Short mmCIF file of C-alpha atoms and ligand atoms in Angstrom, two decimals:
data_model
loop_
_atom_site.label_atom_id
_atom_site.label_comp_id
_atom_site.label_asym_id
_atom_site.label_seq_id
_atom_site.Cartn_x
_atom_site.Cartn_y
_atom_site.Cartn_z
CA UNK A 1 16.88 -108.36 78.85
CA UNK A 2 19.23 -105.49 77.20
CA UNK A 3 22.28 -107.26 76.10
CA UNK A 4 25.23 -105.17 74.51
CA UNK A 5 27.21 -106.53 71.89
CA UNK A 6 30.74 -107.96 73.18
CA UNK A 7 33.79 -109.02 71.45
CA UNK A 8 35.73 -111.44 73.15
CA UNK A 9 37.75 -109.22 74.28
CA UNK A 10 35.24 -107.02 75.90
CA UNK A 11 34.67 -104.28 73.99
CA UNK A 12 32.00 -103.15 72.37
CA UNK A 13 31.59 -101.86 68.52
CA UNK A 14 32.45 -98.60 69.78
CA UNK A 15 36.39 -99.01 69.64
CA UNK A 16 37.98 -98.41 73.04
CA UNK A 17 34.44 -98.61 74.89
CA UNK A 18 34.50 -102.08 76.63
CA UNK A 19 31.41 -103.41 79.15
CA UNK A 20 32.57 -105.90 81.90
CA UNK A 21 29.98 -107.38 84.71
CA UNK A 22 26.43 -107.71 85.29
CA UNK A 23 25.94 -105.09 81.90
CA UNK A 24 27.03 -107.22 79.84
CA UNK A 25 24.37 -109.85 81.05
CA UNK A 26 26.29 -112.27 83.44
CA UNK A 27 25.06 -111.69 87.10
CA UNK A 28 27.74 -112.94 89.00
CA UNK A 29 30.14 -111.66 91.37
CA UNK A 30 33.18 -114.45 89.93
CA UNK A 31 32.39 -112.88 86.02
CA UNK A 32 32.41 -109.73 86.78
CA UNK A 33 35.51 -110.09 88.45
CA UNK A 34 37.11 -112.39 85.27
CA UNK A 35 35.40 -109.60 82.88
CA UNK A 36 37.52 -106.54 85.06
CA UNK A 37 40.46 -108.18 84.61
CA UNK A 38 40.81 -110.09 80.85
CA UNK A 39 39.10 -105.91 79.54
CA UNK A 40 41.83 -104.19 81.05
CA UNK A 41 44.31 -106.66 79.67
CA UNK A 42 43.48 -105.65 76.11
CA UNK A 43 43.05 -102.30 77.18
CA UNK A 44 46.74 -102.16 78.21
CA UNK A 45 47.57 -103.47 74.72
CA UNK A 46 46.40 -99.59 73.39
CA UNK A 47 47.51 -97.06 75.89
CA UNK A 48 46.76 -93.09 75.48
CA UNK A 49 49.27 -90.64 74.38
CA UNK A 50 49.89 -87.12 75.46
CA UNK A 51 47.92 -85.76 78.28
CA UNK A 52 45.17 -88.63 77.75
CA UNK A 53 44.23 -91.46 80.44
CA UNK A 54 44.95 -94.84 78.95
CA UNK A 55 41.72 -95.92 80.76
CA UNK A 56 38.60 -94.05 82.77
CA UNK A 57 36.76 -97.09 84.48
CA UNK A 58 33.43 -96.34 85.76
CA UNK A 59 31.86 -98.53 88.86
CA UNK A 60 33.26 -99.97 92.23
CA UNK A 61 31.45 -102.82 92.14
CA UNK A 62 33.07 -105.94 91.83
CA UNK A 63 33.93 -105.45 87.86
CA UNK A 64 35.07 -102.05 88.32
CA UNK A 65 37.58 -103.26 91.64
CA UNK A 66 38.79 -105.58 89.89
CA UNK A 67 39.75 -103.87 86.67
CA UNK A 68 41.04 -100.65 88.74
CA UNK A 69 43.65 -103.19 90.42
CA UNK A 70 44.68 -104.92 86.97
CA UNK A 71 44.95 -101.16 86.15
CA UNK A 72 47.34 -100.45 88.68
CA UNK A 73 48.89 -104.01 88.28
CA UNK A 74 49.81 -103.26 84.75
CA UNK A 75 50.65 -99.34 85.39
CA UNK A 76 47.88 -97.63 83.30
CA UNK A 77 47.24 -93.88 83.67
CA UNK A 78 43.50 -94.79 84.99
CA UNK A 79 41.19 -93.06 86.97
CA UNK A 80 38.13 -94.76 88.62
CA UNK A 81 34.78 -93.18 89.22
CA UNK A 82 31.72 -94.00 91.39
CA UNK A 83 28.49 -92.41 91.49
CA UNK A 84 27.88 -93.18 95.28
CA UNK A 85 29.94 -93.12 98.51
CA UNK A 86 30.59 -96.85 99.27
CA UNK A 87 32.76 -99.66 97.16
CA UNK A 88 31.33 -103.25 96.38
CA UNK A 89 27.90 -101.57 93.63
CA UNK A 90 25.19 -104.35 94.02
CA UNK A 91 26.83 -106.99 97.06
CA UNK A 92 26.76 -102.97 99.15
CA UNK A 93 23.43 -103.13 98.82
CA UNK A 94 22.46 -106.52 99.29
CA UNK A 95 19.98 -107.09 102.85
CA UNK A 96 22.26 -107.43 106.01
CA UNK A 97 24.00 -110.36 106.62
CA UNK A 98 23.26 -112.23 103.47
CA UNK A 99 25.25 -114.99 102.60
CA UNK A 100 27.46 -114.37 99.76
CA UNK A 101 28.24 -117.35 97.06
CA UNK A 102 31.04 -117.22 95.12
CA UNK A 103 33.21 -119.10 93.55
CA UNK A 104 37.14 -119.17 93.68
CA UNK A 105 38.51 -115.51 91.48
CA UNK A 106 42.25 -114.60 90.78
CA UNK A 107 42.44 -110.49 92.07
CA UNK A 108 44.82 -108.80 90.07
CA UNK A 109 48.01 -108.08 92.56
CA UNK A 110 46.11 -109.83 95.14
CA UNK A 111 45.94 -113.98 93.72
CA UNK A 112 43.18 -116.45 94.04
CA UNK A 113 40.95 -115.35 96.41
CA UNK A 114 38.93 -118.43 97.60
CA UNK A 115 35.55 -117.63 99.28
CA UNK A 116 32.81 -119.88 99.10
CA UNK A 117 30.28 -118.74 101.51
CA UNK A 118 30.75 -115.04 103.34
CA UNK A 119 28.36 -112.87 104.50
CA UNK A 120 28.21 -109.56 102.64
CA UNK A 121 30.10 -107.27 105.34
CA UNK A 122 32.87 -109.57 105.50
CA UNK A 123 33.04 -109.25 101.92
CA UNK A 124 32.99 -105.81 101.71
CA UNK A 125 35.57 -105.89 104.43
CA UNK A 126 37.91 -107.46 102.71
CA UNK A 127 37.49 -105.40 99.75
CA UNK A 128 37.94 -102.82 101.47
CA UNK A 129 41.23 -104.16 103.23
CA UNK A 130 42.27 -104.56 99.52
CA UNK A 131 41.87 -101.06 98.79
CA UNK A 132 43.91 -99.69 101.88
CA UNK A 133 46.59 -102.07 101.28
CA UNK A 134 47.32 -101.46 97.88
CA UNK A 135 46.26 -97.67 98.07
CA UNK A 136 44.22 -97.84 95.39
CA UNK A 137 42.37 -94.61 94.71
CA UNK A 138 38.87 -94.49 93.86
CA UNK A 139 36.56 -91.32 92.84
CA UNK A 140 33.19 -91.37 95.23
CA UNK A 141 30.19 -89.67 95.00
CA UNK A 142 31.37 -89.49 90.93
CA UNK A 143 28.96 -89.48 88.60
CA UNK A 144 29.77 -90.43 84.78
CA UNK A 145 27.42 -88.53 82.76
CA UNK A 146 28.77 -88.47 79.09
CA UNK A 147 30.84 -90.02 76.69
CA UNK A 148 31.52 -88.25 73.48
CA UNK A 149 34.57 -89.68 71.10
CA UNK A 150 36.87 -87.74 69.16
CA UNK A 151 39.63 -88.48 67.33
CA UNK A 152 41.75 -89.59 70.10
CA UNK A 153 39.84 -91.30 71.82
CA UNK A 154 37.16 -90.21 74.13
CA UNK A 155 36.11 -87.25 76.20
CA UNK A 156 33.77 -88.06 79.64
CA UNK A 157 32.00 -86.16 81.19
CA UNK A 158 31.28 -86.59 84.66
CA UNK A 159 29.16 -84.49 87.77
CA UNK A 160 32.88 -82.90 89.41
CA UNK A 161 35.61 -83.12 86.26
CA UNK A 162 35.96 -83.80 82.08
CA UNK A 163 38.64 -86.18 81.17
CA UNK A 164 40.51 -87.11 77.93
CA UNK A 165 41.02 -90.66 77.83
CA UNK A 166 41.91 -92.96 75.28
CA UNK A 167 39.47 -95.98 76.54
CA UNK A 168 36.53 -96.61 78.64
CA UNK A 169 35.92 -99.52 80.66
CA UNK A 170 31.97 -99.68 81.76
CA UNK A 171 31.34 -101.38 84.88
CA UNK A 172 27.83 -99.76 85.99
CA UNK A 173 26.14 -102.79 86.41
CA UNK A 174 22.24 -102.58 85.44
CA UNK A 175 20.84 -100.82 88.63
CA UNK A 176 20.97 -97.40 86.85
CA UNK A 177 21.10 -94.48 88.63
CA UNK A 178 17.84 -93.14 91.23
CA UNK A 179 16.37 -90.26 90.37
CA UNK A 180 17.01 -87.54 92.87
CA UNK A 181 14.43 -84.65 94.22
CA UNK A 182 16.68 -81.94 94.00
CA UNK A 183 15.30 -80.33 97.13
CA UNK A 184 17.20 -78.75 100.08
CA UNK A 185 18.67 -81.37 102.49
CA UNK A 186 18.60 -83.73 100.28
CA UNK A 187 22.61 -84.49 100.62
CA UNK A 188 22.17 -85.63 104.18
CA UNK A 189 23.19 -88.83 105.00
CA UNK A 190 19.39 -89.60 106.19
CA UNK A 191 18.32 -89.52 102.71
CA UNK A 192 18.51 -92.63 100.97
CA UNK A 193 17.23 -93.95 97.48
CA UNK A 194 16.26 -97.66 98.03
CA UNK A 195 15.12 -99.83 101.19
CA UNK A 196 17.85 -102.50 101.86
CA UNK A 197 16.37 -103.74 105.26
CA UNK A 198 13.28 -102.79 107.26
CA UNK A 199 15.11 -103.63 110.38
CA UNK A 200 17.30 -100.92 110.48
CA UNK A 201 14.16 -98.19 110.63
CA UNK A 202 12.85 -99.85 113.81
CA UNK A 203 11.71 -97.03 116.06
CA UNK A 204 12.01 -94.39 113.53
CA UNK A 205 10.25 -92.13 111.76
CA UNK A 206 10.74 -92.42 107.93
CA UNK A 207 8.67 -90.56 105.02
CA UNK A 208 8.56 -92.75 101.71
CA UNK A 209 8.62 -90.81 98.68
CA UNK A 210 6.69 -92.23 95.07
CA UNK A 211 3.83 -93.95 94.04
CA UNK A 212 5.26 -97.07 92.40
CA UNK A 213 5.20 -100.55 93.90
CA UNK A 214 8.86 -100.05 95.16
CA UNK A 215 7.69 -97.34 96.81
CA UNK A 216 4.26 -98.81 98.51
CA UNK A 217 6.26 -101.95 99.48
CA UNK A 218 9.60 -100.19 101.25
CA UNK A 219 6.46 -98.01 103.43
CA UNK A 220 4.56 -101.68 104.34
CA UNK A 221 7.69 -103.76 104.98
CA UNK A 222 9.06 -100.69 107.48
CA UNK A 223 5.53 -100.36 108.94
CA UNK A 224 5.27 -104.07 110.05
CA UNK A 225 8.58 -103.21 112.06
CA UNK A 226 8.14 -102.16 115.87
CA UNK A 227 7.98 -98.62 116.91
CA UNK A 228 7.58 -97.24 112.69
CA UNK A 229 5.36 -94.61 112.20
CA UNK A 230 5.76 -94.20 108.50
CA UNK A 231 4.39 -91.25 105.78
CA UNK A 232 4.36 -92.05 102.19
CA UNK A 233 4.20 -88.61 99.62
CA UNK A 234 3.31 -89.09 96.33
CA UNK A 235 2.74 -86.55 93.82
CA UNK A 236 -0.53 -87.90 92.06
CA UNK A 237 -3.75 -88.30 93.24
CA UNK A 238 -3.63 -91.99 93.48
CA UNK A 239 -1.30 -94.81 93.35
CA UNK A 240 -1.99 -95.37 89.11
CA UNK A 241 0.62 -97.89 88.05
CA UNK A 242 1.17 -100.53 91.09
CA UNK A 243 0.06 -104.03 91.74
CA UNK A 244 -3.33 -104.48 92.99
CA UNK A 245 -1.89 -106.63 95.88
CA UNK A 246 0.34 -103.77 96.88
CA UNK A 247 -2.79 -101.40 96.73
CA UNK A 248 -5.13 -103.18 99.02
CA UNK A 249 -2.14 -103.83 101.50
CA UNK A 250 -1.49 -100.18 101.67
CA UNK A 251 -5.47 -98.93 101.89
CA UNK A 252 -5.24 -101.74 104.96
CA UNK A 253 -2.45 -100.56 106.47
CA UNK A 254 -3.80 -96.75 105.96
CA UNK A 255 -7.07 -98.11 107.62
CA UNK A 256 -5.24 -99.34 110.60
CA UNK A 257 -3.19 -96.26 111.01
CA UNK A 258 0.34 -97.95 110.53
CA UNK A 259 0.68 -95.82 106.97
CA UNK A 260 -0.11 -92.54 106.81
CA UNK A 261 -0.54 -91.44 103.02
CA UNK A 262 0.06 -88.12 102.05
CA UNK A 263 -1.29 -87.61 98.16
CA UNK A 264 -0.98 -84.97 95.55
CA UNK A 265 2.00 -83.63 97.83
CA UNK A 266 6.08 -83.17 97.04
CA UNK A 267 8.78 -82.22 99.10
CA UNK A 268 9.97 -78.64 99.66
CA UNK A 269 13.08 -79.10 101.98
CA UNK A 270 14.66 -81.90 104.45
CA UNK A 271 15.74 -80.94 107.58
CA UNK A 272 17.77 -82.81 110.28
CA UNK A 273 15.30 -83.23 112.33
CA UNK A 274 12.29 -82.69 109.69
CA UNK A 275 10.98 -82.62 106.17
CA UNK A 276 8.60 -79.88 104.62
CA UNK A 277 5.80 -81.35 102.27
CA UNK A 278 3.44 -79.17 99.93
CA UNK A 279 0.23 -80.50 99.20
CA UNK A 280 -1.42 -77.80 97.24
CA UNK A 281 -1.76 -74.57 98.61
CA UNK A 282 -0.70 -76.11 102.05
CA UNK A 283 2.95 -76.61 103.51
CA UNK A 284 2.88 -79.75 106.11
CA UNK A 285 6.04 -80.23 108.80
CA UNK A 286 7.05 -83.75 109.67
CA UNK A 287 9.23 -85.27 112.27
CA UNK A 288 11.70 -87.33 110.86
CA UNK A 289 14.53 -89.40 111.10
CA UNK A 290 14.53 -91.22 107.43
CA UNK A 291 13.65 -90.25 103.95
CA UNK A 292 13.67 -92.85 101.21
CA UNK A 293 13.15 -91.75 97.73
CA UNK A 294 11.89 -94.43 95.21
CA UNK A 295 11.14 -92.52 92.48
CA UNK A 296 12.79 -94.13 89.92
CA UNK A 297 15.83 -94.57 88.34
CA UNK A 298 17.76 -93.44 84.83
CA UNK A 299 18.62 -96.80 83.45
CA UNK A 300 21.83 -98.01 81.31
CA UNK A 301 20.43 -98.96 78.20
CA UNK A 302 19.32 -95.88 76.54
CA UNK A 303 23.03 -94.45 77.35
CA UNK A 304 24.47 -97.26 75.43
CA UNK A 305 22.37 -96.82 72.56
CA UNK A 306 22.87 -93.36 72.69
CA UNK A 307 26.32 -93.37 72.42
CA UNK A 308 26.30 -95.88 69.44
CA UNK A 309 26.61 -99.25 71.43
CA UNK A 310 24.64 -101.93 69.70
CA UNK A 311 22.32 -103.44 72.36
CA UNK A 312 20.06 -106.36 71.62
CA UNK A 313 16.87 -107.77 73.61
CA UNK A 314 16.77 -110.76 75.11
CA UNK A 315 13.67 -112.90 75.34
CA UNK A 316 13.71 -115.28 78.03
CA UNK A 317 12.88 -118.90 77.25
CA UNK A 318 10.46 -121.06 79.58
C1 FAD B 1 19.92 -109.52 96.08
C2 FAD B 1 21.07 -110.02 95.23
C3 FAD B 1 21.82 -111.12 95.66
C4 FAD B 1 22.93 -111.57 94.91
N1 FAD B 1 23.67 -112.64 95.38
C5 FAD B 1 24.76 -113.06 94.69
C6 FAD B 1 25.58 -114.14 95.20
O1 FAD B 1 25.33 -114.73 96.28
N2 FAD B 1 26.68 -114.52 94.44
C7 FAD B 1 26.99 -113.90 93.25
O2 FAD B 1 27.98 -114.29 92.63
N3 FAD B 1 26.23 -112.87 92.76
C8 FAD B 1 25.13 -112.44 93.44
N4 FAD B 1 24.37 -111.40 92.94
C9 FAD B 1 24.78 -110.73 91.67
C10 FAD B 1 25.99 -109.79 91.89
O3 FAD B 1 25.75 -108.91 92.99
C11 FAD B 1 26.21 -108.95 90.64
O4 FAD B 1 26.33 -109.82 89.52
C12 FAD B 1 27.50 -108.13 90.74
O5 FAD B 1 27.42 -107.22 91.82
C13 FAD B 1 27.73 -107.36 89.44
O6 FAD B 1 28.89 -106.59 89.56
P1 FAD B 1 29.17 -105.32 88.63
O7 FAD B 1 30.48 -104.76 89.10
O8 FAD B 1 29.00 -105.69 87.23
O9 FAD B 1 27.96 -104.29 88.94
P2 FAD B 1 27.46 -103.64 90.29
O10 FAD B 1 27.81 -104.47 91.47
O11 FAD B 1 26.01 -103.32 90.07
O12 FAD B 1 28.30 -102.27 90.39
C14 FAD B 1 28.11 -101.22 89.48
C15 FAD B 1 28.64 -99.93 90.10
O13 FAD B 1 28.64 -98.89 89.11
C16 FAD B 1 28.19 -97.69 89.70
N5 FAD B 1 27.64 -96.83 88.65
C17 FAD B 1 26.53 -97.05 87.88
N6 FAD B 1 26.34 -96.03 87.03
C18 FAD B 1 27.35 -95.14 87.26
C19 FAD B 1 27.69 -93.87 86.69
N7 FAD B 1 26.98 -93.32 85.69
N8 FAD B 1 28.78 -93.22 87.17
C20 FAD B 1 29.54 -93.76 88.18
N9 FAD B 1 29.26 -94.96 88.75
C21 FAD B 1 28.18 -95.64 88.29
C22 FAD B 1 27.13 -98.16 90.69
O14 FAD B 1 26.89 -97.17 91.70
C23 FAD B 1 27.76 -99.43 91.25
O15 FAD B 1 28.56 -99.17 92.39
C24 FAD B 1 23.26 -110.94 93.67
C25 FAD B 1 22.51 -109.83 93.23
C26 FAD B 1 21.41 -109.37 93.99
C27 FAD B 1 20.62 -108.17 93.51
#
């Protein structure tokens, strides 16, 4: 595992670039929480001047909640962004219903929150009851894409706006960021870029996009699901670089008619009701109600080395 170097305090060796959460190698809801907080309390020690944020915090998963309240709490000039539309990062994301663990955590404004065990919606809930309440304003569907520093501090680029701000509090977690087609359509809410529960597509008709094992085992776990009729596209002429396990299940599954591959094919365009595949010289029109995309994902490390952040590997120990 990737592990950035931390200071005590949070930050990195990149002065005014701090890491809190799951980045920074603890995967737990109760750190992530602690690490949003205790950052932005020695980020409020060195505060901007001029036009400059004191703090741009990126994430709104737990880490990134927690530090936008202390933010608020301790009256920063701070904006938050987040690359997708929902709050909560990983625990949105988790299958439905799961149980949440978690240990007692002291919310900035809010107190000790005690918990225990909650499923993952009424988590989410309350987060989100924690937003209204305290009008706390969060940046969705914004995407941090660069950091570069200057003498001030720090200038960050991002997919709608470019800030000046004099630190940066990363809270991305280590999920990354899915790749995107960049087709037509591809906005709609029908598109989505990982398979949370094969439940949900019962009845429906979904095309699976890629030819890695996420992709081969999102198409078998919604085809085992009543009423699927399921399409996997995939750009190469075979499925290269997956598990031989997740190979023979799919050729079965093809066999029996529950999968229906589609190889050496893309997609054009996404419709409401449809999608538009190439294959070759031919154009191919599916119903459909679903599309989800695994086709990878552009992951945190190389960022933090790139903008100077020392990052050492991990070797786990049997
Ligand atoms: C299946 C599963 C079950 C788990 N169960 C538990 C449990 O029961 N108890 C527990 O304590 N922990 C559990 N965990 C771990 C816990 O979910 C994580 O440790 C926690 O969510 C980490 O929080 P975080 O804020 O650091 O990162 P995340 O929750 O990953 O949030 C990061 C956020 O940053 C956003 N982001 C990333 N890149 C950018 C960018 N460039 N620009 C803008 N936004 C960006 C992401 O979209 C995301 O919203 C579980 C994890 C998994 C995968």
């Amino acid at each position: 595992m990737d592990i950035p170097q931390l200071q005590p305090n949070f930050e990195t060796n990149v002065n005014g670039i701090y890491i809190a959460g799951e980045l920074g190698g603890m995967g737990l809801i109760r750190k992530a929480v602690e690490q949003g907080r205790q950052a932005l309390e020695s980020i409020a020690k060195s505060r901007g001047t001029g036009n400059q944020l004191d703090v741009l915090i990126v994430g709104a998963g737990p880490a990134g909640l927690s530090a936008s309240l202390a933010a608020m709490d301790k009256k920063l000039r701070s904006i938050t962004v987040e690359q997708e539309d929902s709050l909560g990062g990983t625990v949105y994301h988790y299958p439905r219903n799961k149980i949440v663990m978690t240990a007692p955590v002291t919310l900035p404004i809010i107190g000790q929150v005690k918990m225990g065990e909650i499923s993952k919606e009424s988590l989410l809930d309350f987060w989100q009851g924690i937003v209204s309440k305290t009008n706390l304003k969060i940046n969705f569907n914004e995407r941090m894409e660069k950091i570069s520093s200057n003498k001030q501090g720090f200038t960050v680029t991002t997919s709608k706006a470019v800030y000046e701000t004099k630190n940066v509090l990363l809270a991305i977690g280590r999920r990354g960021t899915p790749r995107k087609l960049g087709v037509p359509g591809e906005e709609q809410s029908k598109v989505v870029y990982r398979l949370v529960d094969p439940e949900q597509y019962r009845n429906q008709r979904v095309l699976v996009v890629g030819g890695g094992d996420s992709a081969l085992e999102a198409a078998l776990a919604i085809a085992d699901e009543p009423g699927t009729s399921v399409t996997i596209s995939y750009r190469s002429e075979a499925f290269g670089r997956v598990k031989q396990k997740n190979r023979e299940r799919l050729q079965q599954a093809e066999a029996a008619g529950r999968v229906k591959v589609v190889l050496k094919s893309g997609v054009k365009e996404i419709s409401p009701e449809g999608v538009t595949l190439v294959q070759e010289e031919d154009t191919m029109e599916l119903n459909n109600d679903i599309v989800i995309v695994c086709a990878g994902g552009i992951l945190p490390t190389p960022f933090l080395k790139e903008i100077g952040i020392l990052v050492e590997t991990k070797h786990g120990t049997v």
